[in-house]
Coordinates of C-alpha atoms and ligand atoms in Angstrom, one line a residue:
M1 CA 69.4 -99.3 49.2
K2 CA 72.1 -101.6 48.0
T3 CA 70.9 -105.0 46.8
D4 CA 72.7 -108.2 47.5
R5 CA 72.9 -108.8 43.8
S6 CA 74.9 -105.7 43.0
N7 CA 77.3 -106.5 45.8
T8 CA 77.8 -110.0 44.6
E9 CA 78.3 -108.9 41.1
K10 CA 80.8 -106.3 42.1
Q11 CA 82.9 -108.8 44.1
F12 CA 82.7 -111.2 41.2
D13 CA 83.9 -108.7 38.7
A14 CA 86.9 -107.7 40.8
H15 CA 87.7 -111.3 41.3
A16 CA 87.4 -112.2 37.6
S17 CA 89.6 -109.3 36.4
R18 CA 92.3 -110.1 38.9
R19 CA 92.3 -113.8 37.9
G20 CA 92.3 -112.8 34.3
F21 CA 95.6 -110.9 34.7
L22 CA 97.2 -113.5 37.0
K23 CA 96.3 -116.4 34.7
N24 CA 98.8 -115.1 32.1
A25 CA 101.5 -114.3 34.6
S26 CA 104.7 -116.4 34.7
I27 CA 105.7 -118.2 37.8
A28 CA 108.6 -115.7 38.2
T29 CA 106.1 -112.8 38.1
L30 CA 103.8 -114.4 40.6
G31 CA 106.9 -114.9 42.8
M32 CA 107.7 -111.2 42.5
I33 CA 104.2 -110.3 43.6
L34 CA 104.6 -112.6 46.5
G35 CA 108.1 -111.2 47.3
A36 CA 109.4 -114.8 47.5
E37 CA 110.4 -117.5 45.0
I38 CA 107.7 -120.0 44.5
V39 CA 109.6 -123.1 45.3
F40 CA 108.4 -126.0 43.2
G41 CA 106.5 -123.4 41.1
N42 CA 107.2 -125.4 38.0
K43 CA 105.1 -128.2 39.4
L44 CA 102.0 -126.0 40.0
P45 CA 99.3 -127.5 37.7
K46 CA 98.3 -125.3 34.8
G47 CA 95.3 -123.1 35.6
L48 CA 95.9 -123.2 39.3
L49 CA 97.1 -120.0 41.0
P50 CA 98.9 -119.6 44.4
I51 CA 96.1 -119.1 47.0
A52 CA 98.3 -116.4 48.6
I53 CA 97.5 -114.1 45.7
T54 CA 94.1 -115.0 44.5
G55 CA 92.5 -113.5 47.6
D56 CA 91.3 -117.0 48.7
Q57 CA 93.9 -116.5 51.4
N58 CA 95.7 -113.3 52.4
P59 CA 98.9 -112.6 50.5
V60 CA 102.2 -112.7 52.0
I61 CA 103.5 -109.2 51.5
P62 CA 107.0 -108.6 52.8
G63 CA 107.0 -106.5 55.9
K64 CA 103.2 -106.7 56.2
H65 CA 100.8 -108.3 58.7
S66 CA 99.2 -111.5 57.2
E67 CA 95.6 -110.3 58.0
L68 CA 95.7 -107.3 55.7
I69 CA 93.2 -107.5 52.8
T70 CA 94.5 -107.3 49.2
L71 CA 92.1 -105.5 46.9
N72 CA 94.3 -105.4 43.8
D73 CA 97.8 -106.7 43.1
R74 CA 98.7 -104.6 40.0
P75 CA 99.0 -102.0 41.3
L76 CA 99.2 -103.2 44.8
N77 CA 96.4 -102.0 47.0
V78 CA 96.0 -103.3 50.5
E79 CA 93.7 -102.3 53.4
T80 CA 93.7 -102.9 57.1
P81 CA 90.9 -104.7 59.0
A82 CA 89.6 -102.2 61.7
H83 CA 90.8 -104.2 64.7
L84 CA 94.4 -103.9 63.6
L85 CA 94.1 -100.2 63.9
D86 CA 93.7 -100.5 67.7
P87 CA 97.2 -99.2 68.7
D88 CA 97.2 -95.4 69.1
I89 CA 100.2 -95.2 66.7
T90 CA 99.5 -97.3 63.7
P91 CA 102.3 -99.9 63.3
T92 CA 104.0 -99.9 59.9
D93 CA 103.2 -103.5 59.2
V94 CA 99.5 -102.8 59.3
F95 CA 99.4 -99.4 57.5
F96 CA 97.4 -99.6 54.2
I97 CA 99.1 -99.5 50.8
R98 CA 97.7 -97.5 47.8
N99 CA 99.6 -97.5 44.6
N100 CA 98.5 -95.9 41.3
G101 CA 101.4 -97.2 39.3
L102 CA 104.4 -99.5 39.6
P103 CA 106.8 -98.7 42.5
P104 CA 110.4 -98.0 41.5
E105 CA 113.1 -100.4 42.7
I106 CA 115.4 -98.3 44.8
T107 CA 118.2 -100.1 46.6
D108 CA 120.6 -97.3 47.1
A109 CA 119.2 -93.9 48.2
S110 CA 122.6 -92.3 48.9
S111 CA 122.5 -90.3 45.6
W112 CA 118.8 -89.4 45.9
M113 CA 118.0 -85.9 44.8
L114 CA 114.9 -83.7 45.4
E115 CA 114.4 -81.0 42.8
I116 CA 112.4 -77.9 43.7
A117 CA 111.2 -76.1 40.5
G118 CA 108.1 -74.6 38.9
E119 CA 107.1 -71.1 37.8
S120 CA 106.8 -69.7 41.3
V121 CA 110.2 -70.8 42.6
I122 CA 112.8 -68.0 42.8
K123 CA 115.8 -70.3 42.0
K124 CA 115.4 -73.8 40.8
T125 CA 117.3 -75.9 43.3
S126 CA 118.3 -79.6 43.9
L127 CA 118.9 -80.9 47.4
S128 CA 120.4 -84.3 48.1
L129 CA 118.8 -86.5 50.8
R130 CA 121.8 -85.8 52.9
E131 CA 121.5 -82.0 52.6
L132 CA 117.8 -82.2 53.5
K133 CA 118.6 -84.1 56.6
S134 CA 121.5 -81.9 57.6
K135 CA 120.3 -78.4 56.6
F136 CA 116.9 -78.4 58.2
K137 CA 115.4 -79.0 61.6
H138 CA 113.7 -82.4 62.0
Y139 CA 110.1 -82.8 63.2
S140 CA 108.0 -85.8 64.1
Y141 CA 104.2 -85.8 64.1
Q142 CA 101.5 -88.4 64.2
L143 CA 99.5 -87.6 61.1
T144 CA 96.3 -89.3 59.9
L145 CA 96.4 -90.4 56.3
E146 CA 93.2 -91.6 54.7
C147 CA 92.6 -92.5 51.1
A148 CA 89.8 -90.4 49.7
G149 CA 88.2 -93.6 48.3
N150 CA 88.1 -95.3 51.7
G151 CA 84.5 -96.7 52.1
R152 CA 83.9 -96.7 48.3
N153 CA 82.5 -100.3 48.5
E154 CA 79.2 -98.9 49.9
F155 CA 78.2 -96.7 47.0
D156 CA 75.3 -97.6 44.9
P157 CA 75.4 -97.6 41.9
P158 CA 78.9 -98.9 42.5
A159 CA 81.9 -96.5 41.8
K160 CA 84.8 -98.0 39.9
G161 CA 88.1 -98.3 41.6
N162 CA 89.5 -100.2 44.5
Q163 CA 86.5 -101.4 46.7
W164 CA 87.9 -100.1 49.9
K165 CA 85.9 -101.0 53.0
V166 CA 87.0 -99.1 56.1
G167 CA 90.7 -99.7 56.4
A168 CA 92.4 -97.3 54.0
V169 CA 93.4 -95.1 56.9
G170 CA 96.1 -95.0 59.6
C171 CA 98.0 -92.7 61.9
P172 CA 101.7 -93.5 62.2
L173 CA 104.4 -91.3 63.4
W174 CA 106.2 -89.5 60.5
T175 CA 109.6 -87.8 60.7
G176 CA 111.2 -85.4 58.3
V177 CA 111.6 -81.7 57.6
R178 CA 108.9 -79.1 57.2
L179 CA 108.0 -78.4 53.6
K180 CA 107.8 -74.7 54.5
D181 CA 111.4 -74.6 55.7
V182 CA 112.5 -76.1 52.4
L183 CA 110.3 -73.8 50.3
N184 CA 111.5 -70.7 52.3
H185 CA 115.1 -71.8 51.9
V186 CA 114.7 -72.0 48.1
G187 CA 112.5 -68.9 48.0
I188 CA 109.0 -68.7 46.4
K189 CA 107.4 -65.9 44.5
G190 CA 104.4 -63.9 45.7
D191 CA 102.2 -65.4 43.0
A192 CA 102.6 -69.0 44.2
V193 CA 99.2 -70.7 44.7
Y194 CA 99.9 -74.5 44.7
I195 CA 102.6 -77.1 45.0
G196 CA 102.7 -80.3 43.0
Y197 CA 104.8 -83.5 43.4
Y198 CA 106.5 -86.0 41.1
G199 CA 107.6 -89.4 42.2
K200 CA 109.7 -92.1 40.7
D201 CA 107.0 -94.7 40.2
T202 CA 106.0 -95.6 36.6
H203 CA 102.7 -95.7 34.8
L204 CA 100.9 -99.0 34.5
S205 CA 101.0 -98.7 30.7
G206 CA 104.8 -98.8 30.8
D207 CA 105.0 -95.4 29.0
P208 CA 107.9 -93.6 30.6
G209 CA 106.4 -90.2 29.5
M210 CA 103.3 -90.8 31.6
S211 CA 103.1 -90.1 35.3
P212 CA 100.8 -92.4 37.3
I213 CA 99.9 -89.6 39.7
S214 CA 101.1 -86.1 40.3
R215 CA 99.0 -84.2 42.8
G216 CA 99.5 -81.4 45.3
V217 CA 98.0 -78.9 47.7
P218 CA 97.4 -75.2 47.9
I219 CA 100.3 -73.2 49.2
S220 CA 98.5 -72.5 52.5
K221 CA 98.4 -76.2 53.3
A222 CA 102.0 -76.6 52.1
M223 CA 103.1 -73.9 54.5
E224 CA 101.5 -75.5 57.7
D225 CA 103.8 -76.6 60.5
E226 CA 102.7 -80.3 60.1
S227 CA 103.3 -80.5 56.4
L228 CA 106.4 -82.7 56.0
I229 CA 108.9 -84.0 53.6
A230 CA 109.4 -87.3 55.4
W231 CA 111.9 -90.1 55.3
A232 CA 110.8 -92.1 58.3
I233 CA 107.7 -93.8 59.6
N234 CA 107.6 -94.9 63.2
G235 CA 111.3 -94.1 63.6
E236 CA 112.5 -96.2 60.7
D237 CA 113.3 -95.5 57.0
L238 CA 110.2 -95.6 54.9
P239 CA 109.6 -99.1 53.5
A240 CA 109.8 -99.4 49.7
M241 CA 106.0 -99.6 49.3
H242 CA 105.5 -96.4 51.3
G243 CA 107.8 -94.3 49.3
Y244 CA 111.4 -95.0 50.2
P245 CA 113.4 -92.9 50.5
L246 CA 111.3 -89.7 50.6
R247 CA 107.6 -88.7 50.6
L248 CA 105.2 -85.9 51.3
V249 CA 102.9 -86.1 54.3
F250 CA 99.8 -83.9 54.7
G251 CA 97.6 -85.0 57.6
G252 CA 93.9 -84.7 57.2
W253 CA 93.8 -84.3 53.4
P254 CA 93.3 -87.1 50.9
A255 CA 96.4 -89.3 51.2
S256 CA 96.8 -89.0 47.4
T257 CA 98.4 -85.6 48.1
C258 CA 101.2 -87.4 50.0
G259 CA 103.6 -88.1 47.1
K260 CA 105.8 -91.2 47.5
W261 CA 109.3 -91.8 46.0
L262 CA 109.4 -88.0 45.9
S263 CA 111.9 -86.6 43.4
K264 CA 110.5 -83.2 42.5
I265 CA 108.3 -80.5 43.9
V266 CA 106.9 -77.8 41.7
V267 CA 105.7 -74.5 43.0
R268 CA 103.0 -73.3 40.7
N269 CA 101.3 -70.0 40.0
V270 CA 98.2 -72.0 38.9
V271 CA 96.4 -74.9 40.5
H272 CA 98.7 -77.9 39.8
D273 CA 97.5 -79.7 36.7
G274 CA 99.4 -83.0 37.1
A275 CA 98.0 -86.5 36.6
K276 CA 94.8 -87.1 38.6
M277 CA 94.2 -83.5 39.4
G278 CA 91.3 -83.1 37.0
D279 CA 88.1 -84.7 35.6
Y280 CA 86.6 -87.0 38.3
S281 CA 90.0 -87.8 40.0
Y282 CA 89.9 -86.9 43.7
R283 CA 87.1 -84.4 42.9
V284 CA 83.5 -84.4 44.0
P285 CA 80.4 -82.5 42.7
K286 CA 80.0 -78.9 43.9
R287 CA 76.3 -79.6 44.4
P288 CA 74.3 -82.7 45.5
V289 CA 73.7 -85.1 42.6
A290 CA 71.4 -88.0 42.0
P291 CA 73.0 -91.5 42.3
G292 CA 74.4 -92.5 38.9
E293 CA 74.0 -89.0 37.5
M294 CA 76.4 -87.9 34.7
V295 CA 78.1 -84.9 36.2
A296 CA 79.9 -82.3 34.0
Y297 CA 83.6 -81.8 34.9
D298 CA 82.9 -78.1 35.4
D299 CA 80.6 -79.0 38.3
M300 CA 83.4 -80.9 40.1
K301 CA 85.8 -79.5 42.8
I302 CA 89.0 -80.8 44.3
I303 CA 88.7 -82.6 47.6
E304 CA 90.6 -80.7 50.4
S305 CA 90.2 -81.4 54.1
M306 CA 88.6 -84.9 54.8
P307 CA 85.3 -85.2 56.6
V308 CA 84.8 -86.3 60.3
K309 CA 85.0 -90.1 60.7
S310 CA 85.6 -92.8 63.3
L311 CA 86.3 -96.5 63.7
V312 CA 85.6 -99.1 66.3
T313 CA 88.9 -100.9 66.7
N314 CA 88.1 -103.1 69.7
P315 CA 86.4 -105.6 69.9
K316 CA 86.7 -107.1 66.4
T317 CA 83.4 -107.4 64.6
G318 CA 81.8 -110.7 65.3
A319 CA 82.8 -110.7 69.0
M320 CA 81.0 -113.1 71.4
I321 CA 80.2 -111.6 74.8
K322 CA 79.0 -113.5 77.9
K323 CA 75.7 -112.0 79.2
G324 CA 76.4 -109.8 82.2
T325 CA 79.9 -108.8 81.1
I326 CA 80.5 -105.1 80.5
L327 CA 82.1 -104.6 77.1
N328 CA 85.2 -102.3 77.0
I329 CA 84.9 -100.7 73.5
R330 CA 87.6 -98.5 71.9
G331 CA 88.3 -96.8 68.6
K332 CA 89.7 -93.8 66.8
A333 CA 88.2 -90.6 65.5
W334 CA 89.5 -87.9 63.1
A335 CA 88.2 -84.9 61.2
G336 CA 90.5 -83.7 58.5
D337 CA 91.9 -80.3 59.3
N338 CA 89.5 -80.1 62.3
S339 CA 89.5 -81.9 65.6
V340 CA 86.8 -84.2 67.0
K341 CA 84.7 -82.8 69.7
R342 CA 82.4 -85.7 70.6
I343 CA 82.1 -89.4 70.0
Q344 CA 79.0 -91.5 70.7
V345 CA 78.0 -95.1 70.3
S346 CA 74.6 -96.7 69.8
I347 CA 73.5 -100.4 70.3
D348 CA 70.0 -99.8 69.0
F349 CA 70.7 -98.9 65.4
G350 CA 71.0 -95.2 66.1
S351 CA 67.8 -94.7 68.2
T352 CA 69.8 -93.6 71.3
W353 CA 73.4 -92.6 71.7
Q354 CA 75.8 -92.9 74.6
N355 CA 78.7 -90.4 75.0
C356 CA 82.3 -91.9 75.1
N357 CA 85.6 -90.7 76.5
L358 CA 87.6 -88.9 73.9
K359 CA 91.3 -88.0 74.1
D360 CA 92.8 -84.9 72.6
P361 CA 95.1 -85.5 69.6
V362 CA 98.8 -85.9 70.5
N363 CA 99.4 -83.1 68.0
R364 CA 97.3 -81.3 65.4
L365 CA 96.1 -83.6 62.6
A366 CA 96.5 -86.8 64.6
W367 CA 93.5 -89.0 65.2
Q368 CA 91.9 -89.2 68.7
P369 CA 91.5 -92.4 70.7
W370 CA 88.1 -93.0 72.3
S371 CA 86.7 -95.6 74.7
T372 CA 83.6 -96.5 76.7
R373 CA 81.9 -99.3 78.5
I374 CA 78.7 -100.9 77.1
E375 CA 76.1 -103.0 78.9
F376 CA 73.7 -105.1 76.9
P377 CA 70.2 -105.7 78.2
K378 CA 69.8 -109.3 77.1
K379 CA 71.1 -112.2 74.9
G380 CA 71.1 -111.7 71.2
Y381 CA 72.6 -110.0 68.2
Y382 CA 73.6 -106.3 68.4
E383 CA 75.4 -103.8 66.3
V384 CA 77.6 -101.2 67.8
W385 CA 77.6 -98.0 65.7
A386 CA 80.0 -95.2 66.4
K387 CA 79.4 -91.5 65.4
A388 CA 81.9 -88.7 65.7
T389 CA 81.2 -84.9 65.6
D390 CA 83.8 -82.4 64.7
D391 CA 84.5 -79.0 66.4
E392 CA 82.3 -77.3 63.9
G393 CA 79.3 -79.5 64.9
R394 CA 79.4 -81.7 61.8
S395 CA 78.5 -85.4 62.5
Q396 CA 79.0 -88.6 60.6
P397 CA 75.9 -89.7 58.7
M398 CA 74.4 -93.1 59.7
V399 CA 74.3 -94.3 56.1
V400 CA 76.4 -93.6 53.1
P401 CA 76.4 -89.9 52.2
G402 CA 76.2 -88.1 48.8
W403 CA 76.9 -90.3 45.9
N404 CA 79.6 -89.1 43.6
P405 CA 81.1 -90.5 40.3
K406 CA 84.2 -92.0 41.9
G407 CA 82.9 -92.9 45.3
Y408 CA 84.9 -90.6 47.5
L409 CA 84.3 -89.3 51.1
N410 CA 82.1 -92.1 52.5
N411 CA 82.2 -91.2 56.2
A412 CA 79.1 -93.2 57.3
C413 CA 79.2 -94.6 60.8
H414 CA 81.3 -97.7 61.3
R415 CA 79.3 -100.7 62.5
I416 CA 80.5 -103.8 64.2
A417 CA 78.4 -107.0 65.0
V418 CA 78.3 -108.3 68.6
K419 CA 76.6 -111.4 69.9
V420 CA 75.7 -111.6 73.6
I421 CA 75.5 -115.3 74.6
Ligands
MTE1 N1 104.3 -91.5 43.8 C1 103.1 -91.8 44.3 N2 102.6 -91.3 45.4 C2 101.4 -91.7 45.9 C3 100.6 -92.7 45.3 C4 101.2 -93.3 44.1 O1 100.6 -94.1 43.5 N3 102.4 -92.8 43.6 N4 99.4 -93.0 45.8 C5 98.8 -92.0 46.6 C6 97.5 -92.4 47.3 S1 96.1 -92.4 46.3 C7 97.5 -92.7 48.6 S2 96.0 -93.0 49.3 C8 98.7 -92.7 49.4 C9 98.9 -94.0 50.1 O2 100.1 -94.1 50.8 P1 100.6 -95.4 51.4 O3 100.6 -96.4 50.3 O4 101.9 -95.2 52.1 O5 99.5 -95.9 52.4 O6 99.9 -92.4 48.7 C10 99.7 -91.4 47.7 N5 101.0 -91.1 47.1
MO2 MO1 94.3 -92.6 47.7

């Protein structure tokens, strides 16, 4: 069980370290974080920080909904409250942001090049963005991207890293070309086992020789129909923070595989060994471990398809309902490479479950909208819990599952609070 104390301490630590960095930042830097000049910034009393970036009030991030929750501002990490994920296609202005380094500043993408290299490529090739768009057929898919650390805030002992609650997930419409069409065009050798990506963002240390993240997927995932090199989200160019002008998109796998500001793909004859492919990064123990246990790196494996999970997106937690009203409840469910077969809700803390209506995905690897109607027996406080089951019969656990060193793969049931008055 998690104690209140550890939770409070965690929040305090995160708050203190953020403030520590910001305290030393110039007004110009603070303005850059905000994406707007701080007018009268020179009059801000010493020691006071703009409330829009301390977390005391939501930040104003250009192009983003004001209700998003900022977990870190260097690098920028921002999550979505569950109720904003209610539309079937996630709008760009609510889609979460996860950066490991500092995004590049790209104003002109007309000369953007994508290099395809690595031991298992037949001929090292460079393609311009224009060639990519003109040489290959375009495809659009709705694909679910979820950060592997989504839900990390519930692990005890706490796992270091962004304390994501439920909202590091979304399912926008992506447009681009199939990675397999590009790889087949370039030609890959029979010994290819993995692809890796490199992007144009820079390491937090400022060291130009260090990559903030360079991950990838096995060749089998790379060659799937829905694996895209994308330039558009919801019919528009990718915004700067989501990888303009080009990124990878692999639905159902840790979103860390979806390289942003994509400039190079390597086809490897070994498992890609770029930044954040080893140690505890995006890896979980091969066997169940005790909470807090020191796990040897050799006992860790790379996370592949994400586990079954769901969200209640309507009503918003904290909803007040008049006695006698039937509540129309809605949400989304997804299951990595699998599909969701069943979704149920409980209003009695998991004692009994009611089946919901569940739609098919619009395409493979898109999340599935669900809905039902709930009647509450009397006035009082309730929680609605949602539980999805995938097509192989695996269900979400009611409480946080297997502890792991970095706090990945928490697919515990989502809970919302409802008061019947
Ligand atoms: N180049 C690059 N690509 C990246 C990252 C990054 O820091 N740099 N973050 C990864 C991680 S951990 C996630 S969860 C997703 C987040 O994508 P988004 O910010 O568009 O939501 O991008 C992935 N691709
Ligand atoms: Mo991530």
